[in-house]
XYZ file of N, CA, C and O in Angstrom:
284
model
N 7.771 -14.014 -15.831
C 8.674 -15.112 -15.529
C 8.390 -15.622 -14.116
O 8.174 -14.848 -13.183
N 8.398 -17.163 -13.975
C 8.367 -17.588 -12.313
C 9.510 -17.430 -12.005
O 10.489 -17.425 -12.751
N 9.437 -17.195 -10.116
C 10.930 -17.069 -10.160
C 10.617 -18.408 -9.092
O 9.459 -18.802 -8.960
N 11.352 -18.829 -8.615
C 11.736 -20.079 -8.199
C 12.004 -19.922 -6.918
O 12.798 -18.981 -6.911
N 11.782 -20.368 -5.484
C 11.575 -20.813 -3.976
C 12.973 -19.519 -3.753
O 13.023 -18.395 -3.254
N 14.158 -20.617 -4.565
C 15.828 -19.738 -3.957
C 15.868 -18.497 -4.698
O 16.577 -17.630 -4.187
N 15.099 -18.105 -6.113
C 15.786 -16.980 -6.347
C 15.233 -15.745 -5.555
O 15.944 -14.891 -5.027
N 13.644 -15.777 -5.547
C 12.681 -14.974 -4.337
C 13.872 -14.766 -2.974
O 14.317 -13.711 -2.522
N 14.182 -16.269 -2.529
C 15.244 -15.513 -1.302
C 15.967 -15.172 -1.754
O 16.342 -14.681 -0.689
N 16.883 -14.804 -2.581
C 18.796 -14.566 -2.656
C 17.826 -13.021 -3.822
O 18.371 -12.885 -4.917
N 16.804 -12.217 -3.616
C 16.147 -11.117 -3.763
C 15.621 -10.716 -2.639
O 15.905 -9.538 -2.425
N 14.823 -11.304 -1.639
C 14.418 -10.299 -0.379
C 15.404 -11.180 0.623
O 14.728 -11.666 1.529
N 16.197 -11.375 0.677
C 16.929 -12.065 2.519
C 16.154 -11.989 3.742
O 15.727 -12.955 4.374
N 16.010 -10.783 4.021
C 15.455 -9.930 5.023
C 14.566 -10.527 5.182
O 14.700 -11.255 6.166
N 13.423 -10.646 4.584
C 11.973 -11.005 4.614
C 11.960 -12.340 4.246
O 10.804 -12.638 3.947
N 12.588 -13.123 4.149
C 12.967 -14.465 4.232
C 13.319 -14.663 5.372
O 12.602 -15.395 6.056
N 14.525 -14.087 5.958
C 15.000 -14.460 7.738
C 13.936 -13.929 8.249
O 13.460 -14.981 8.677
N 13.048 -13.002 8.601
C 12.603 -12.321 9.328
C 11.009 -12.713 9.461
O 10.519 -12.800 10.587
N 10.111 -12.977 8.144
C 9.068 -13.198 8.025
C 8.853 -14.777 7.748
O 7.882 -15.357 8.235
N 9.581 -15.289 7.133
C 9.349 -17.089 6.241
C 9.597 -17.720 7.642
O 8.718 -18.339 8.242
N 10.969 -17.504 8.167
C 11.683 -18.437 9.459
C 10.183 -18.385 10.283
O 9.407 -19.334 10.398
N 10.036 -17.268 10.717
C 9.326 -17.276 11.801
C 7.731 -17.989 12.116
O 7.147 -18.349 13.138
N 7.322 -17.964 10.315
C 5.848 -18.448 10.008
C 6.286 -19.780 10.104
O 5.612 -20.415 10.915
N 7.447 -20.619 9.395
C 7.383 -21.903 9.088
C 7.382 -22.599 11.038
O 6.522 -23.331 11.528
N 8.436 -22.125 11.628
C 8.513 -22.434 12.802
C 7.047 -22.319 13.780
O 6.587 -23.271 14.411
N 6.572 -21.214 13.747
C 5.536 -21.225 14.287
C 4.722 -22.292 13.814
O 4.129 -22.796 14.768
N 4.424 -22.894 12.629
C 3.461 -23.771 12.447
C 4.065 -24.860 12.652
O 3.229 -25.510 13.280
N 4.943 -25.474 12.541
C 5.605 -26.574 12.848
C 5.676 -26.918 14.592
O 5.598 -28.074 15.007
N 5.846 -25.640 15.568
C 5.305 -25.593 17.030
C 4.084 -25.877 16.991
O 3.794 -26.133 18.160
N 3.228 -25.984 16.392
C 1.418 -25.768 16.868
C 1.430 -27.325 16.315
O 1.218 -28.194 17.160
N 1.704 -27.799 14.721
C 2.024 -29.171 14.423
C 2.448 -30.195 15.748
O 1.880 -31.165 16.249
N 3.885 -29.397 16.089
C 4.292 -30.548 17.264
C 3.321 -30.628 18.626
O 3.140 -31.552 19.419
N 2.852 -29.472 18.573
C 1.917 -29.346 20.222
C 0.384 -30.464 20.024
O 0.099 -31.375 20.801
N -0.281 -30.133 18.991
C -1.378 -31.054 18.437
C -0.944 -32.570 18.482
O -1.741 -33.372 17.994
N -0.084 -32.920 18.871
C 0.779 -34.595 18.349
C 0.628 -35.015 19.932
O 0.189 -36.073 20.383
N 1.194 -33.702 20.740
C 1.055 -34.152 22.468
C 2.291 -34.649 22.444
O 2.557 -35.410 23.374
N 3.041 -34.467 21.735
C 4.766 -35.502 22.031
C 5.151 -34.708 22.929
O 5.821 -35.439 23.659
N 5.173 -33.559 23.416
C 6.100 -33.365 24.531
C 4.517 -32.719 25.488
O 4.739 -31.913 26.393
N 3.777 -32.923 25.349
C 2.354 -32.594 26.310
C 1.280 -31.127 25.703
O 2.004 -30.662 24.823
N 0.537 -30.612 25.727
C -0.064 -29.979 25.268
C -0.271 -28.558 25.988
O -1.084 -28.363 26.891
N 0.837 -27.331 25.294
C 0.916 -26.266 25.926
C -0.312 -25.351 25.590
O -0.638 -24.422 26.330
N -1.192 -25.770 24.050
C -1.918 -24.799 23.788
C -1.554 -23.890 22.984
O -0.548 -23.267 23.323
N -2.112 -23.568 21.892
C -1.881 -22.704 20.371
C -1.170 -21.497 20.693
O 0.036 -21.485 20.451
N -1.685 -20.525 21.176
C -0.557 -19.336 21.643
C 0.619 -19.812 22.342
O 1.704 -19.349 21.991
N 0.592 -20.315 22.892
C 2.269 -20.432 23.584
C 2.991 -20.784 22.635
O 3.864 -20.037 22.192
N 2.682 -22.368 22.002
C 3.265 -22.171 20.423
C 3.651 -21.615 19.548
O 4.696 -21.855 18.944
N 2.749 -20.639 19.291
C 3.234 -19.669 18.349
C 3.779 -19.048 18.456
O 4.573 -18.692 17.585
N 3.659 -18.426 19.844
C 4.797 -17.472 20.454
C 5.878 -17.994 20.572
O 6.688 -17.121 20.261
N 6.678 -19.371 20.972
C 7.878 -19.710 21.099
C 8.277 -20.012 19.797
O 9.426 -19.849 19.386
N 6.908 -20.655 18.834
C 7.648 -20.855 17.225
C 8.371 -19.492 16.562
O 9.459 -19.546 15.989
N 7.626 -18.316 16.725
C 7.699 -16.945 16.824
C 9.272 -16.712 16.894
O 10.114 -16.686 15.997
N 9.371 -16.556 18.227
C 11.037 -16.291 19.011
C 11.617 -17.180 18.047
O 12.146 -16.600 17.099
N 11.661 -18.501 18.035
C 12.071 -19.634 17.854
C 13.129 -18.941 16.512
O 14.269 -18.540 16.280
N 11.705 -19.174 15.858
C 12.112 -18.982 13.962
C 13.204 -17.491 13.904
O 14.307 -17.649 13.380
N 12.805 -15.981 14.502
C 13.492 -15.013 14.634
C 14.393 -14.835 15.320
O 14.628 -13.649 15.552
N 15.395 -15.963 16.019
C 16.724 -16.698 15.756
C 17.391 -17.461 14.717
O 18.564 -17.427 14.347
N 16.552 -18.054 14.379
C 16.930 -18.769 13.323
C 17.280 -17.869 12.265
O 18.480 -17.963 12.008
N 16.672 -17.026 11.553
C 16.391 -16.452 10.946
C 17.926 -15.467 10.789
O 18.641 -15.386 9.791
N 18.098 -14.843 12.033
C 18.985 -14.005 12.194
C 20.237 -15.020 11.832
O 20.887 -14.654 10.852
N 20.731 -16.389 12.548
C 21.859 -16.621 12.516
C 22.264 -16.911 11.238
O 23.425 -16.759 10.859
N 20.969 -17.502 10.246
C 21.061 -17.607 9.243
C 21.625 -16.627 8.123
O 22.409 -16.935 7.224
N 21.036 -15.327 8.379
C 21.438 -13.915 7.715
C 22.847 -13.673 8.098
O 23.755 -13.429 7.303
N 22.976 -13.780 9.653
C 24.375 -13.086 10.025
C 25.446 -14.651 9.537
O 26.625 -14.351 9.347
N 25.217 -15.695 9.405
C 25.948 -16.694 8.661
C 26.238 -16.326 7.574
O 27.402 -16.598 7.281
N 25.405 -15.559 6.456
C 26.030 -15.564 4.927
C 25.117 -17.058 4.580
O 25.502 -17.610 3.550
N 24.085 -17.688 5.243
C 23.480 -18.936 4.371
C 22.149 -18.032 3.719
O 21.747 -18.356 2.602
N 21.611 -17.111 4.311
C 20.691 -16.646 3.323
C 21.405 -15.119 2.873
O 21.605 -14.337 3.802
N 21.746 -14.732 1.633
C 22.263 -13.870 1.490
C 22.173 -13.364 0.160
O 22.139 -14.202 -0.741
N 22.116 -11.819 -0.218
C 21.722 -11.076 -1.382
C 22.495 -11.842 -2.893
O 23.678 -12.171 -2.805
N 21.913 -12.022 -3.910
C 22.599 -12.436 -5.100
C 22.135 -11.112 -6.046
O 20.974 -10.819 -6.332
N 23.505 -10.308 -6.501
C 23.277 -9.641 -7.551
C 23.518 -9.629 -8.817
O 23.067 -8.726 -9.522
């Protein structure tokens, strides 16, 4: 059976806040840095703040109840 984008999350949370947040953000930092809209910090710094970035996100999301276990 496929399982579908939401049911994969509302089965791992964890690894959704913890691993997905942090990849999508990070690439979306390296996206915005390549554009030069706010000046060009360079691929690691990016990733590293997309990094942090996303593993906030991630957390407030979990500790919100918006990504959360379905049994």
């Amino acid at each position: 059976m496929i399982e579908t984008y939401r049911q994969w999350i509302e089965r791992h949370p964890v690894v959704a806040a913890f691993l997905v947040c942090p990849l999508v953000c990070a690439v979306c930092y390296v996206a915005i840095d390549a554009t030069g809209a706010f000046g060009h910090r360079g691929v690691w710094p990016s990733v590293v703040m997309g990094t942090l970035t996303g593993v906030l996100v991630g957390a407030l999301l979990l500790h919100g109840g918006y990504i959360r276990r379905h049994d």
